[in-house]
């Protein structure tokens, strides 16, 4: 019998527990004349008995000695080799037995792609499969100290080392500074595609054919209008409302306009909402800007491309037809491509976590956009501009870097959880910024940024921690040169990222392994306490503090 394939098959069942001594059973199944696999496993106890008599040389065992009847100890063996509350298939039992046998034989039968764990609390050994460089956290649950033990869990605050999904959308190699969408390098897509082509690629898995692209652009273009009640809804915001707050709230409000969006299990309904969302996010973004500056809203113009139309809705005044500068429209398109997806970042994770409750995509995208708004995520681009303003001139850079190294502040637009090398998007933005500056004139903040980068990249603090400029470091300088106010920067990030969030959502909704996201916790609070009546309570050690108005 060729054991390794059997072992591999058994691994697929994913419920492998190795009981002490079960490996002796392998003496029986290594024999060529095993009449069947079942016979082999059922004869295991006999093998154990024989092996015990002949120990320690398992290799000396004679096959025919182990292929006899399966006496009572068979049951004992099966129970022992299996998870106590889950009767496993015979292949798993066999695999369990084989593991210990392999160890006794010096490990030569140990299959690749498994991890052996010895629990020093119980002295038991377990084997778990390794797939794609990961083990499944639930495989650890079989590791228990006793019947009342819940089983081992992993503790991973901030998901430092936990894959929460399988995804075929975006690939990042953070050490090498590689970013690909569906296998295509970001540099190639930025040079050769439009944003809508890339959005199609992210959502559908392939670049569109000419015909598909035409239809896709038509569909998106014909979903850019907002219901008039949405316009009225936006009019209700305070005049000084931050555009990102308006963006998030209005996306959420679309849930009330499209009740059909709740049909999240229907592929065609999902696609309908995806087209609506990609079509409408620039309109909402532009309206949040116009509201902020007190200008009347501008309706979409279907003759224009995605980015040209966005610029039209932002900046059209009294001219009968808005004409975008082609270099600026293209630069914006490139920025949209660079921001379209970035695998399991904070906002994509929010999209997946919220979407896993089967809520409609408007509410899920609003949640993702809320996550993006934070200064450690997409909100960093606005913070970079504030930082450059605060630094003021190149001469003040060394003093600013000193404050960063002393831990008083962070260098915004620097550092990344995944990239431990130059963010490839930042490289493209630096290049693209030059094209924009040819049209708009150079943004003087660029010199401060370049000096910050130069000093930081030579400094031991940043070198040791592998802190490089990220996408947000240069994007704000470019946006500002194009005419955007800093409060709009994160909204500019959210427009293209909507395509990425929706691609992540599609993948989630069609992944049979996914369920509602529900992490575990390590409870550190009190055990059950007796209720304390109001007049007997002591002041809390940390009373709630409110700022004075
Ligand atoms: N300035 C100074 N020190 C930093 C910075 C920074 N920007 N980023 C990280 N560090 C230090 C950090 O203090 C820590 O030092 P130590 O080991 O001495 O405690 C070390 O580097 C590791 O940092 P970390 O906080 O453990 O890293 P993280 O992966 O948890 O955080 C990050 C990643 C992006 C939140 C962080 O680098 C940061 O806050 N950067 C500034 C904000 C920013 O630019 N965010 C945009 C990220 S890219 C686009 C996006 O996601 O939207």
XYZ file of C-alpha atoms and ligand atoms in Angstrom:
601
model
C 0.000 0.000 0.000
C 1.335 3.417 -0.907
C 0.877 5.266 2.333
C 1.575 8.816 1.408
C -1.437 9.315 -0.897
C -3.663 7.738 1.730
C -2.176 10.071 4.267
C -2.750 13.054 1.994
C -6.342 12.017 1.418
C -6.827 11.714 5.124
C -5.450 15.178 5.667
C -8.234 16.618 3.602
C -10.652 15.589 6.285
C -8.891 18.049 8.546
C -9.744 16.378 11.852
C -6.519 14.751 12.752
C -5.635 13.936 16.253
C -2.801 11.691 17.157
C -3.173 9.530 20.161
C -0.218 8.179 22.017
C 0.608 4.708 20.895
C -1.688 4.690 17.909
C 1.323 4.691 15.663
C 2.048 1.113 16.507
C -0.937 0.313 14.392
C 1.034 1.186 11.348
C 2.845 -2.037 11.573
C -0.252 -3.579 10.087
C -0.968 -1.172 7.302
C 2.486 -1.136 5.820
C 2.005 -4.662 4.600
C 1.577 -5.161 0.889
C -0.991 -7.892 1.380
C -3.431 -5.854 3.393
C -6.650 -6.962 1.795
C -8.104 -3.484 2.097
C -7.447 -0.244 3.844
C -10.355 -0.904 6.164
C -8.945 -4.271 7.098
C -5.657 -2.636 7.836
C -7.022 -0.087 10.188
C -9.319 -2.555 11.907
C -6.438 -4.859 12.506
C -4.443 -2.135 14.169
C -5.011 -3.266 17.747
C -3.569 -6.651 16.931
C -0.559 -4.868 15.607
C -0.272 -2.911 18.794
C -0.276 -6.106 20.831
C 2.320 -7.734 18.615
C 4.428 -4.666 18.503
C 4.326 -4.400 22.240
C 5.630 -7.975 22.519
C 8.318 -7.440 19.938
C 9.174 -3.844 20.765
C 10.996 -1.771 19.942
C 11.599 -2.796 16.311
C 8.423 -2.024 14.366
C 10.205 -2.776 11.139
C 10.686 -6.384 12.159
C 6.986 -7.073 12.366
C 5.561 -9.677 10.083
C 2.509 -8.612 8.126
C 0.472 -11.746 8.588
C 0.714 -11.350 12.319
C -1.229 -8.142 12.131
C -3.983 -8.973 9.727
C -6.009 -11.188 11.958
C -9.268 -10.514 13.626
C -9.975 -7.216 15.211
C -10.686 -7.916 18.846
C -12.247 -5.569 21.363
C -9.261 -3.273 21.580
C -10.213 -2.155 18.097
C -12.851 0.070 19.564
C -10.352 1.380 22.020
C -7.928 2.188 19.268
C -10.507 3.962 17.154
C -11.703 6.033 20.082
C -8.215 6.848 21.101
C -7.098 7.882 17.667
C -10.142 10.024 17.054
C -11.456 13.241 18.349
C -13.441 12.213 21.392
C -16.665 13.957 20.369
C -16.437 13.362 16.673
C -16.264 9.915 15.121
C -13.926 10.336 12.200
C -13.596 8.417 8.986
C -11.178 5.540 8.781
C -8.698 7.488 6.648
C -8.258 10.005 9.393
C -7.696 7.223 11.888
C -5.141 5.794 9.566
C -3.435 9.136 9.192
C -3.291 9.543 12.944
C -1.692 6.206 13.318
C 0.758 6.894 10.543
C 2.009 10.033 12.138
C 3.232 8.335 15.258
C 4.622 5.505 13.211
C 6.534 7.985 11.131
C 8.008 9.531 14.209
C 9.093 6.153 15.511
C 10.714 5.370 12.200
C 12.753 8.542 12.316
C 10.215 10.714 10.539
C 10.820 9.402 7.039
C 7.131 8.944 6.360
C 6.229 12.367 7.650
C 4.361 14.044 4.831
C 5.282 17.502 3.817
C 2.845 20.296 4.540
C 1.989 19.277 8.053
C 2.840 20.746 11.398
C 3.409 18.560 14.437
C 2.548 20.123 17.752
C 3.391 18.669 21.113
C 1.315 20.009 23.962
C 3.679 20.024 26.927
C 0.732 20.347 29.310
C -0.516 16.892 28.359
C 2.429 15.400 26.501
C 0.150 14.709 23.553
C 1.174 15.155 19.967
C -1.075 16.555 17.242
C -0.658 17.053 13.573
C -2.293 19.802 11.557
C -2.123 20.384 7.824
C -0.221 23.366 6.473
C -1.867 24.875 3.394
C -0.649 28.006 1.642
C 1.759 28.634 4.496
C -1.033 28.685 7.059
C -2.621 26.389 9.585
C -6.300 26.634 10.351
C -6.966 28.125 13.736
C -9.891 25.720 14.278
C -7.494 22.793 13.930
C -6.024 23.911 17.230
C -9.330 23.434 19.017
C -8.672 19.702 19.332
C -5.741 20.558 21.626
C -7.288 20.304 25.056
C -6.125 19.631 28.573
C -9.316 17.774 29.424
C -12.948 17.283 28.414
C -13.987 20.656 29.913
C -11.294 22.573 28.100
C -12.691 24.628 25.186
C -9.547 23.936 23.171
C -6.620 26.061 22.083
C -7.263 29.416 20.364
C -4.926 31.938 18.799
C -4.585 35.500 20.098
C -3.765 38.037 17.412
C -4.702 41.624 18.218
C -4.718 43.814 15.078
C -4.459 40.698 12.870
C -0.673 40.853 12.814
C -0.382 37.286 11.548
C -3.844 36.027 10.655
C -5.285 35.413 7.195
C -9.056 35.908 7.417
C -9.894 34.884 3.862
C -8.614 33.436 0.631
C -8.546 36.068 -2.092
C -7.622 36.106 -5.763
C -7.942 39.874 -6.200
C -4.821 41.698 -5.081
C -1.317 40.445 -4.430
C 1.235 42.347 -2.373
C 4.812 41.353 -1.644
C 5.641 43.916 1.013
C 9.343 43.069 1.200
C 9.873 43.449 -2.515
C 7.443 46.351 -2.967
C 5.222 44.449 -5.427
C 1.518 45.192 -5.970
C -0.625 43.378 -8.544
C -4.339 43.370 -9.298
C -5.489 39.981 -10.589
C -1.867 39.265 -11.511
C -1.184 42.470 -13.429
C 1.573 44.713 -12.026
C 0.211 48.036 -10.815
C 2.783 49.901 -12.939
C 1.428 48.297 -16.142
C -2.201 48.975 -15.234
C -1.424 52.592 -14.321
C 0.283 53.098 -17.673
C -2.073 51.187 -19.984
C -5.577 51.217 -18.495
C -8.376 53.503 -17.460
C -9.799 53.316 -13.966
C -13.062 51.755 -15.181
C -11.122 49.007 -16.971
C -9.296 48.300 -13.713
C -12.544 48.341 -11.736
C -13.909 45.718 -14.160
C -10.725 43.680 -13.743
C -11.017 43.745 -9.952
C -14.686 42.806 -9.989
C -14.815 40.327 -12.847
C -11.337 38.807 -12.691
C -10.265 39.656 -16.261
C -9.625 42.784 -18.239
C -12.725 43.569 -20.335
C -12.863 42.963 -24.070
C -13.634 46.010 -26.178
C -17.326 45.123 -26.243
C -17.460 44.427 -22.514
C -15.684 47.677 -21.740
C -18.092 49.672 -23.879
C -21.073 48.160 -22.092
C -19.445 48.572 -18.665
C -18.631 52.257 -19.259
C -22.182 52.797 -20.570
C -23.712 51.119 -17.520
C -21.607 53.031 -15.006
C -22.193 56.319 -16.827
C -25.938 55.749 -16.745
C -25.968 55.250 -12.987
C -24.282 58.485 -11.963
C -27.506 60.377 -11.183
C -28.767 60.555 -7.636
C -32.380 60.505 -6.583
C -33.558 64.065 -5.887
C -34.309 63.107 -2.289
C -30.619 62.262 -1.878
C -29.785 65.792 -3.018
C -32.195 67.129 -0.411
C -30.655 64.824 2.177
C -27.236 66.340 1.465
C -28.598 69.843 1.747
C -29.328 69.073 5.385
C -25.664 68.839 6.362
C -24.097 71.696 8.311
C -22.312 74.141 5.991
C -18.927 73.213 7.500
C -19.436 69.420 7.510
C -16.336 67.464 6.585
C -16.771 66.002 3.069
C -15.801 62.543 4.315
C -18.570 62.638 6.959
C -21.064 63.646 4.266
C -19.760 60.955 1.910
C -20.087 58.173 4.498
C -23.552 59.237 5.649
C -24.929 59.682 2.147
C -23.691 56.268 1.011
C -25.454 54.794 4.039
C -28.583 56.794 3.174
C -28.703 55.155 -0.285
C -29.710 51.996 1.560
C -33.072 53.695 2.101
C -33.393 54.521 -1.607
C -32.656 51.001 -2.880
C -34.423 48.402 -0.733
C -33.726 45.791 -3.449
C -30.086 45.966 -2.346
C -30.963 43.589 0.483
C -31.039 40.704 -1.978
C -27.370 40.074 -1.370
C -27.576 36.371 -2.200
C -28.647 37.101 -5.766
C -25.692 37.496 -8.154
C -27.592 39.738 -10.573
C -28.927 41.981 -7.803
C -25.435 42.264 -6.371
C -24.082 43.364 -9.737
C -26.865 45.899 -10.085
C -25.883 47.558 -6.798
C -22.195 47.392 -7.709
C -22.830 49.347 -10.921
C -24.986 51.835 -9.029
C -22.364 52.368 -6.357
C -19.415 52.816 -8.721
C -21.548 55.194 -10.784
C -22.783 57.256 -7.846
C -19.734 57.642 -5.586
C -18.177 60.454 -7.686
C -21.538 62.280 -7.690
C -21.810 62.063 -3.897
C -18.156 63.064 -3.478
C -18.608 66.089 -5.751
C -21.801 67.130 -3.980
C -20.097 66.929 -0.602
C -17.456 69.320 -1.944
C -19.974 71.730 -3.507
C -21.997 71.730 -0.281
C -18.832 72.511 1.667
C -17.921 75.513 -0.463
C -21.529 76.640 -0.867
C -21.848 76.126 -4.627
C -24.923 74.639 -6.315
C -24.710 70.970 -7.172
C -23.806 70.048 -10.749
C -25.516 67.134 -12.497
C -23.452 64.459 -14.259
C -22.558 64.843 -17.934
C -22.797 61.526 -19.789
C -20.515 62.711 -22.614
C -17.537 62.764 -20.296
C -15.252 60.032 -19.002
C -15.451 58.912 -15.371
C -12.806 61.315 -14.087
C -13.738 64.162 -16.464
C -17.321 63.925 -15.292
C -16.159 63.985 -11.685
C -14.141 67.144 -12.400
C -17.220 68.569 -14.121
C -19.378 67.963 -11.060
C -16.698 69.515 -8.832
C -15.624 72.558 -10.751
C -18.179 73.531 -13.420
C -19.402 77.053 -12.851
C -21.330 79.014 -15.493
C -19.728 77.644 -18.652
C -22.208 75.671 -20.807
C -19.930 72.628 -21.019
C -17.059 71.722 -18.697
C -13.825 70.811 -20.440
C -11.291 69.008 -18.254
C -7.577 69.392 -18.838
C -6.639 66.013 -20.333
C -3.364 65.744 -18.367
C -5.151 66.403 -15.074
C -7.998 64.020 -15.928
C -5.464 61.306 -16.816
C -3.432 61.932 -13.651
C -6.614 61.611 -11.592
C -7.458 58.401 -13.423
C -4.001 57.035 -12.550
C -4.500 58.001 -8.911
C -7.839 56.170 -8.979
C -6.137 53.064 -10.387
C -3.472 53.155 -7.661
C -6.087 53.438 -4.917
C -8.563 50.883 -6.290
C -7.696 47.971 -4.007
C -5.095 46.958 -1.470
C -6.150 43.512 -0.230
C -7.068 43.071 3.444
C -6.464 46.544 4.835
C -8.526 48.104 7.620
C -11.405 49.250 5.370
C -11.517 46.062 3.252
C -11.645 44.146 6.499
C -14.523 46.370 7.649
C -16.293 45.716 4.334
C -15.927 41.983 4.772
C -16.797 41.942 8.475
C -19.915 44.077 8.035
C -20.861 42.440 4.721
C -20.659 39.021 6.366
C -23.873 39.830 8.271
C -25.561 39.976 4.822
C -26.364 43.647 5.227
C -26.888 45.548 1.957
C -23.772 46.865 0.167
C -24.596 50.557 0.789
C -24.339 50.049 4.539
C -21.273 47.845 4.129
C -19.514 50.400 1.875
C -20.421 53.159 4.353
C -18.739 51.093 7.083
C -15.660 50.546 4.945
C -15.494 54.252 4.111
C -15.757 55.046 7.834
C -12.736 52.850 8.470
C -10.885 54.587 5.657
C -11.531 58.014 7.190
C -9.163 57.411 10.120
C -5.776 59.195 10.082
C -3.836 55.929 10.244
C -5.551 54.716 7.070
C -6.914 56.824 4.192
C -7.184 59.917 6.373
C -3.371 60.068 6.353
C -3.267 61.983 3.047
C -5.014 64.968 4.636
C -2.731 64.688 7.672
C 0.370 64.773 5.453
C -0.676 68.147 4.087
C -1.301 69.473 7.599
C 2.149 68.181 8.565
C 3.854 69.835 5.594
C 2.079 73.088 6.480
C 3.273 72.788 10.044
C 6.883 72.147 8.982
C 6.670 75.162 6.710
C 10.108 74.984 5.090
C 12.928 72.594 4.272
C 15.076 74.074 7.047
C 12.651 72.900 9.698
C 12.746 69.269 8.561
C 15.598 68.084 10.879
C 13.835 69.497 13.962
C 10.594 67.779 12.906
C 12.343 64.458 12.361
C 13.861 64.789 15.847
C 10.377 65.137 17.353
C 9.242 62.050 15.434
C 12.210 60.025 16.719
C 11.497 61.145 20.270
C 8.058 59.601 19.861
C 6.068 62.842 20.184
C 4.524 62.589 16.724
C 4.329 60.269 13.737
C 5.681 61.068 10.328
C 2.403 60.946 8.428
C 2.503 59.185 5.060
C 5.324 56.961 6.306
C 5.244 53.318 7.351
C 2.982 50.469 6.413
C 1.877 47.203 7.960
C 2.740 45.230 4.830
C 5.307 47.247 2.887
C 8.761 47.024 4.346
C 10.094 48.615 1.194
C 9.118 51.585 -0.929
C 5.365 51.523 -1.595
C 5.151 50.999 -5.382
C 2.176 53.356 -5.527
C 4.228 56.174 -3.997
C 6.839 55.704 -6.761
C 4.200 56.051 -9.493
C 2.692 59.093 -7.779
C 6.092 60.807 -7.634
C 6.452 60.255 -11.377
C 2.869 61.272 -12.158
C 3.152 64.409 -9.991
C 5.786 65.762 -12.363
C 3.279 65.531 -15.264
C 0.733 67.439 -13.185
C 3.269 70.090 -12.165
C 4.041 70.679 -15.850
C 0.448 71.895 -16.143
C -0.183 73.425 -12.719
C 3.249 74.592 -11.668
C 5.255 72.936 -8.924
C 3.678 72.591 -5.489
C 6.320 74.076 -3.140
C 5.386 71.460 -0.537
C 7.062 68.883 -2.721
C 10.491 70.221 -1.709
C 9.665 69.788 1.975
C 8.376 66.277 1.288
C 11.484 65.328 -0.694
C 13.714 66.618 2.087
C 11.702 64.684 4.679
C 12.063 61.546 2.616
C 15.802 62.091 2.038
C 16.572 62.571 5.720
C 14.232 59.816 6.880
C 15.616 57.224 4.490
C 19.148 57.847 5.774
C 18.197 57.870 9.428
C 18.748 54.798 11.529
C 15.334 55.146 13.249
C 13.498 54.780 9.939
C 15.962 52.340 8.367
C 15.781 49.959 11.330
C 11.997 50.009 11.348
C 11.804 49.787 7.548
C 9.661 52.912 7.327
C 9.239 54.180 3.771
C 6.877 56.686 2.162
C 3.449 55.152 1.541
C 0.770 56.059 -0.999
C -0.445 58.984 1.097
C 2.904 60.748 1.309
C 2.890 62.281 -2.169
C -0.768 61.944 -3.215
C -1.892 64.993 -1.209
C 0.752 67.215 -2.810
C -0.509 66.134 -6.199
C -4.187 66.544 -5.282
C -3.478 70.019 -3.984
C -1.688 70.991 -7.181
C -4.731 69.753 -9.110
C -6.955 72.095 -7.138
C -8.383 69.862 -4.409
C -8.753 71.060 -0.844
C -7.132 68.795 1.795
C -10.547 67.875 3.288
C -11.383 66.209 -0.028
C -8.293 63.980 -0.123
C -9.762 61.012 1.725
C -12.940 61.236 -0.347
C -10.706 61.013 -3.424
C -9.292 57.811 -1.960
C -12.775 56.430 -1.235
C -14.127 56.842 -4.796
C -11.848 54.274 -6.468
C -11.553 52.106 -3.355
C -15.306 51.520 -3.607
C -14.520 49.219 -6.560
C -12.020 47.311 -4.402
C -14.420 47.039 -1.466
C -17.107 45.706 -3.777
C -14.713 43.180 -5.315
C -13.845 42.010 -1.788
C -17.558 41.831 -0.984
C -18.332 39.810 -4.125
C -15.579 37.373 -3.218
C -16.896 37.116 0.331
C -20.471 36.490 -0.799
C -19.426 33.702 -3.161
C -16.929 32.004 -0.837
C -18.516 28.855 0.626
C -16.005 28.867 3.486
C -17.075 32.275 4.775
C -19.628 32.876 7.512
C -20.592 35.801 9.690
C -17.356 37.309 11.048
C -17.179 36.727 14.740
C -13.812 36.781 16.509
C -13.192 35.207 19.890
C -11.902 37.057 22.919
C -9.847 36.398 26.001
C -12.138 37.507 28.790
C -10.228 39.409 31.478
C -13.130 40.826 33.486
C -14.779 39.823 36.743
C -16.435 36.525 37.409
C -20.080 36.762 38.471
C -20.570 39.614 40.969
C -23.295 40.541 43.367
C -25.307 43.580 42.376
C -24.364 46.737 44.350
C -27.301 49.059 45.153
C -26.831 52.729 44.263
C -26.266 53.953 47.830
C -23.535 51.350 48.459
C -21.375 51.998 45.402
C -17.800 53.300 45.597
C -16.405 55.765 43.038
C -14.919 54.107 39.963
C -11.105 54.172 39.912
C -11.296 55.829 36.489
C -14.348 58.105 36.519
C -15.721 59.243 33.189
C -14.102 62.566 32.251
C -15.787 65.128 30.023
C -14.118 68.148 28.488
C -15.485 71.478 29.676
C -17.668 73.067 27.032
N 6.367 57.697 12.079
C 7.188 57.339 13.083
N 7.314 56.107 13.555
C 6.554 55.164 12.990
C 5.681 55.448 11.932
C 5.601 56.771 11.478
N 4.780 57.097 10.478
N 5.058 54.323 11.558
C 5.517 53.357 12.359
N 6.425 53.870 13.222
C 7.192 53.132 14.225
C 6.309 52.741 15.391
O 6.325 53.749 16.392
C 6.962 51.466 15.833
O 8.142 51.793 16.537
P 8.590 50.906 17.832
O 8.898 49.555 17.264
O 9.751 51.632 18.393
O 7.397 50.900 18.735
C 7.417 50.809 14.530
O 7.609 51.906 13.628
C 6.409 49.837 13.957
O 5.187 50.540 13.764
P 3.762 49.964 14.089
O 2.903 51.080 14.598
O 3.870 48.736 14.923
O 3.312 49.539 12.633
P 1.847 49.183 12.180
O 1.981 48.187 11.109
O 0.997 48.815 13.343
O 1.264 50.561 11.614
C 0.809 52.358 10.158
C 1.257 50.891 10.274
C 0.594 52.699 8.705
C -0.521 52.537 10.908
C 1.894 53.261 10.784
O 3.102 53.110 10.072
C 1.472 54.722 10.801
O 0.785 55.136 11.736
N 1.875 55.525 9.780
C 1.435 56.914 9.687
C 0.028 56.990 9.141
C -0.021 56.673 7.665
O 0.757 57.165 6.878
N -1.006 55.852 7.298
C -1.247 55.487 5.885
C -0.924 54.059 5.644
S -0.838 53.606 3.916
C -2.351 53.931 3.198
C -3.540 53.403 3.903
O -3.550 52.339 4.498
O -4.547 54.067 3.836
